[in-house]
mmCIF file of C-alpha atoms in Angstrom:
data_model
loop_
_atom_site.group_PDB
_atom_site.id
_atom_site.type_symbol
_atom_site.label_atom_id
_atom_site.label_comp_id
_atom_site.label_asym_id
_atom_site.label_seq_id
_atom_site.Cartn_x
_atom_site.Cartn_y
_atom_site.Cartn_z
ATOM 1 C CA ARG A 1 -7.434 -22.800 13.289
ATOM 2 C CA GLN A 2 -6.863 -19.594 11.341
ATOM 3 C CA MET A 3 -8.964 -16.544 12.234
ATOM 4 C CA CYS A 4 -11.114 -15.441 9.334
ATOM 5 C CA ILE A 5 -12.438 -11.965 8.643
ATOM 6 C CA ARG A 6 -16.213 -11.646 8.748
ATOM 7 C CA ASP A 7 -18.014 -10.864 5.517
ATOM 8 C CA ARG A 8 -20.477 -8.665 7.386
ATOM 9 C CA PRO A 9 -19.084 -5.862 9.487
ATOM 10 C CA SER A 10 -19.799 -5.203 13.121
ATOM 11 C CA ILE A 11 -21.446 -1.749 13.302
ATOM 12 C CA ASP A 12 -21.866 0.513 16.329
ATOM 13 C CA TRP A 13 -23.780 3.844 16.301
ATOM 14 C CA LYS A 14 -23.570 6.629 18.883
ATOM 15 C CA THR A 15 -25.273 10.024 18.978
ATOM 16 C CA GLY A 16 -24.974 12.847 21.453
ATOM 17 C CA THR A 17 -24.247 16.446 22.284
ATOM 18 C CA GLU A 18 -21.034 17.924 23.692
ATOM 19 C CA THR A 19 -19.639 21.360 24.374
ATOM 20 C CA ILE A 20 -16.362 21.929 22.541
ATOM 21 C CA ASP A 21 -14.595 25.300 22.923
ATOM 22 C CA ASP A 22 -17.813 26.883 24.301
ATOM 23 C CA VAL A 23 -19.808 25.692 21.258
ATOM 24 C CA GLN A 24 -22.607 23.148 21.633
ATOM 25 C CA VAL A 25 -21.998 20.364 19.098
ATOM 26 C CA SER A 26 -24.323 17.512 18.163
ATOM 27 C CA TYR A 27 -22.757 14.443 16.612
ATOM 28 C CA ILE A 28 -23.289 11.015 15.178
ATOM 29 C CA ALA A 29 -20.569 8.393 15.195
ATOM 30 C CA LYS A 30 -20.455 5.089 13.340
ATOM 31 C CA GLY A 31 -17.845 2.448 14.026
ATOM 32 C CA VAL A 32 -17.290 -0.359 11.511
ATOM 33 C CA SER A 33 -14.998 -3.349 11.986
ATOM 34 C CA TYR A 34 -14.627 -6.644 10.182
ATOM 35 C CA ASP A 35 -12.704 -8.366 12.940
ATOM 36 C CA ASN A 36 -11.467 -7.523 16.398
ATOM 37 C CA ASN A 37 -8.307 -5.755 15.244
ATOM 38 C CA TYR A 38 -9.201 -3.443 12.357
ATOM 39 C CA GLY A 39 -11.848 -0.810 11.833
ATOM 40 C CA ILE A 40 -12.811 2.773 11.120
ATOM 41 C CA CYS A 41 -14.950 5.205 13.069
ATOM 42 C CA LEU A 42 -16.738 8.120 11.393
ATOM 43 C CA PHE A 43 -17.536 11.101 13.624
ATOM 44 C CA VAL A 44 -19.743 13.842 12.117
ATOM 45 C CA GLY A 45 -20.194 16.972 14.225
ATOM 46 C CA ARG A 46 -22.350 20.040 13.714
ATOM 47 C CA ARG A 47 -23.281 23.097 15.711
ATOM 48 C CA THR A 48 -26.517 22.307 17.504
ATOM 49 C CA ASP A 49 -28.093 25.434 15.972
ATOM 50 C CA ASP A 50 -26.976 24.562 12.402
ATOM 51 C CA PRO A 51 -28.149 21.491 10.433
ATOM 52 C CA THR A 52 -25.025 21.451 8.215
ATOM 53 C CA PRO A 53 -22.065 19.358 9.413
ATOM 54 C CA ARG A 54 -18.938 21.282 10.432
ATOM 55 C CA GLU A 55 -16.496 18.462 9.904
ATOM 56 C CA PHE A 56 -16.086 14.794 9.181
ATOM 57 C CA THR A 57 -13.522 12.827 11.164
ATOM 58 C CA TYR A 58 -12.471 9.330 10.185
ATOM 59 C CA ILE A 59 -10.421 7.533 12.851
ATOM 60 C CA PHE A 60 -8.472 4.512 11.622
ATOM 61 C CA GLU A 61 -7.508 1.325 13.412
ATOM 62 C CA LEU A 62 -5.783 -0.089 10.364
ATOM 63 C CA ASP A 63 -2.223 -1.145 9.538
ATOM 64 C CA ILE A 64 -1.637 2.035 7.486
ATOM 65 C CA ASP A 65 1.798 3.169 6.347
ATOM 66 C CA PRO A 66 1.444 6.859 7.282
ATOM 67 C CA THR A 67 4.148 7.955 4.814
ATOM 68 C CA LYS A 68 1.983 6.953 1.817
ATOM 69 C CA ASP A 69 -1.103 8.680 0.443
ATOM 70 C CA MET A 70 -4.408 6.988 1.048
ATOM 71 C CA THR A 71 -7.463 7.320 -1.173
ATOM 72 C CA VAL A 72 -11.051 8.021 -0.193
ATOM 73 C CA CYS A 73 -13.597 6.997 -2.811
ATOM 74 C CA PHE A 74 -17.364 7.374 -2.520
ATOM 75 C CA GLN A 75 -19.379 4.743 -4.381
ATOM 76 C CA LYS A 76 -23.021 4.001 -5.121
ATOM 77 C CA ARG A 77 -23.754 0.363 -6.034
ATOM 78 C CA GLY A 78 -20.070 -0.177 -6.798
ATOM 79 C CA ARG A 79 -19.773 2.803 -9.158
ATOM 80 C CA TYR A 80 -17.340 5.631 -8.500
ATOM 81 C CA MET A 81 -19.004 8.952 -7.553
ATOM 82 C CA ALA A 82 -16.213 11.092 -6.096
ATOM 83 C CA GLY A 83 -12.870 10.706 -4.411
ATOM 84 C CA PHE A 84 -9.499 12.135 -3.506
ATOM 85 C CA SER A 85 -6.169 11.157 -1.992
ATOM 86 C CA TYR A 86 -4.954 12.243 1.415
ATOM 87 C CA LEU A 87 -1.788 12.018 3.516
ATOM 88 C CA LEU A 88 -2.277 11.553 7.252
ATOM 89 C CA ASN A 89 -1.136 14.415 9.491
ATOM 90 C CA PRO A 90 2.485 13.569 10.514
ATOM 91 C CA LYS A 91 2.065 15.192 13.956
ATOM 92 C CA ALA A 92 -1.028 13.110 14.698
ATOM 93 C CA VAL A 93 0.768 9.984 13.473
ATOM 94 C CA GLU A 94 3.638 10.699 15.929
ATOM 95 C CA GLU A 95 1.033 10.793 18.699
ATOM 96 C CA GLY A 96 -0.353 7.441 17.539
ATOM 97 C CA TYR A 97 -3.581 8.951 16.231
ATOM 98 C CA LEU A 98 -4.397 7.832 12.677
ATOM 99 C CA ALA A 99 -7.220 10.055 11.479
ATOM 100 C CA ILE A 100 -8.341 12.534 8.885
ATOM 101 C CA VAL A 101 -10.391 15.571 9.840
ATOM 102 C CA LEU A 102 -12.075 17.260 6.918
ATOM 103 C CA PRO A 103 -14.376 20.266 6.647
ATOM 104 C CA ASN A 104 -17.766 19.773 4.990
ATOM 105 C CA ILE A 105 -16.491 21.411 1.783
ATOM 106 C CA VAL A 106 -13.176 19.946 0.618
ATOM 107 C CA ASP A 107 -10.935 21.521 -2.022
ATOM 108 C CA LEU A 108 -9.844 18.601 -4.173
ATOM 109 C CA PRO A 109 -6.075 18.567 -4.704
ATOM 110 C CA LYS A 110 -4.741 19.114 -8.229
ATOM 111 C CA SER A 111 -8.076 20.515 -9.456
ATOM 112 C CA SER A 112 -10.281 23.540 -8.998
ATOM 113 C CA CYS A 113 -13.196 21.362 -7.852
ATOM 114 C CA LYS A 114 -14.805 21.252 -4.439
ATOM 115 C CA LEU A 115 -16.495 18.241 -2.840
ATOM 116 C CA ASN A 116 -19.415 18.590 -0.438
ATOM 117 C CA LEU A 117 -18.759 15.701 1.965
ATOM 118 C CA PHE A 118 -22.271 15.802 3.412
ATOM 119 C CA GLU A 119 -23.712 15.373 -0.064
ATOM 120 C CA ALA A 120 -21.195 12.608 -0.851
ATOM 121 C CA HIS A 121 -22.164 10.704 2.307
ATOM 122 C CA ILE A 122 -25.892 11.049 1.557
ATOM 123 C CA LYS A 123 -25.692 10.029 -2.101
ATOM 124 C CA SER A 124 -23.221 7.140 -1.634
ATOM 125 C CA ASP A 125 -23.670 3.754 -0.061
ATOM 126 C CA THR A 126 -19.968 3.045 0.610
ATOM 127 C CA ALA A 127 -16.763 4.944 1.319
ATOM 128 C CA VAL A 128 -13.744 2.930 0.200
ATOM 129 C CA PHE A 129 -10.389 3.714 1.817
ATOM 130 C CA GLY A 130 -7.390 2.520 -0.183
ATOM 131 C CA TYR A 131 -4.061 2.460 1.626
ATOM 132 C CA THR A 132 -0.628 0.921 1.769
ATOM 133 C CA SER A 133 -0.074 -1.353 4.759
ATOM 134 C CA VAL A 134 3.044 -1.142 6.905
ATOM 135 C CA GLU A 135 4.233 -4.282 5.048
ATOM 136 C CA GLY A 136 3.913 -2.420 1.714
ATOM 137 C CA LYS A 137 0.760 -4.200 0.475
ATOM 138 C CA GLN A 138 -2.111 -2.329 -1.200
ATOM 139 C CA LYS A 139 -5.298 -2.759 0.863
ATOM 140 C CA GLU A 140 -8.762 -1.300 1.041
ATOM 141 C CA PHE A 141 -11.397 -0.936 3.726
ATOM 142 C CA ARG A 142 -15.039 -0.708 2.689
ATOM 143 C CA PHE A 143 -17.017 1.545 5.047
ATOM 144 C CA PRO A 144 -20.784 1.075 4.498
ATOM 145 C CA LEU A 145 -22.749 4.328 4.686
ATOM 146 C CA THR A 146 -26.058 2.522 5.176
ATOM 147 C CA GLY A 147 -28.103 4.294 7.836
ATOM 148 C CA PHE A 148 -26.136 7.552 7.681
ATOM 149 C CA ASN A 149 -29.075 9.605 6.358
ATOM 150 C CA GLU A 150 -31.516 8.243 8.919
ATOM 151 C CA LYS A 151 -29.187 8.628 11.897
ATOM 152 C CA TYR A 152 -28.242 12.149 10.870
ATOM 153 C CA LEU A 153 -31.887 13.193 10.481
ATOM 154 C CA GLU A 154 -32.864 11.610 13.820
ATOM 155 C CA GLN A 155 -30.923 14.400 15.548
ATOM 156 C CA PHE A 156 -33.686 16.833 14.560
ATOM 157 C CA ILE A 157 -36.654 14.833 15.863
#
């Protein structure tokens, strides 16, 4: 029998506080997978004394060809809101760590525009990651942002 990919993702939330480089950081993390082999984890950290996120980290467990650009597209009800392309860090790829780490405000390549990632995550319901697989096929991973606002705000209660 052939294994089939679930239509509904498995979702795991974690929240906490850590000290990183002598700075107290609060975080939320959301892991999404559609089967046992592939998924993405979003880690959003902020200084405990500042409500604005410092950075957004997406960690990939996908069959990504790291030599090709990937796209990140924020959508609301299937409509494009904002997006950009990104090449994974070659040094991290050598270490077997497929991830993108982005500041809250991102300078969009090939334009003079900036994207507020916190705002994009709040106003969108899905982040779509388009990538080329190691076999050369175009693929996408739909990362639902449902619950992001609530989980982020729960840190302040």
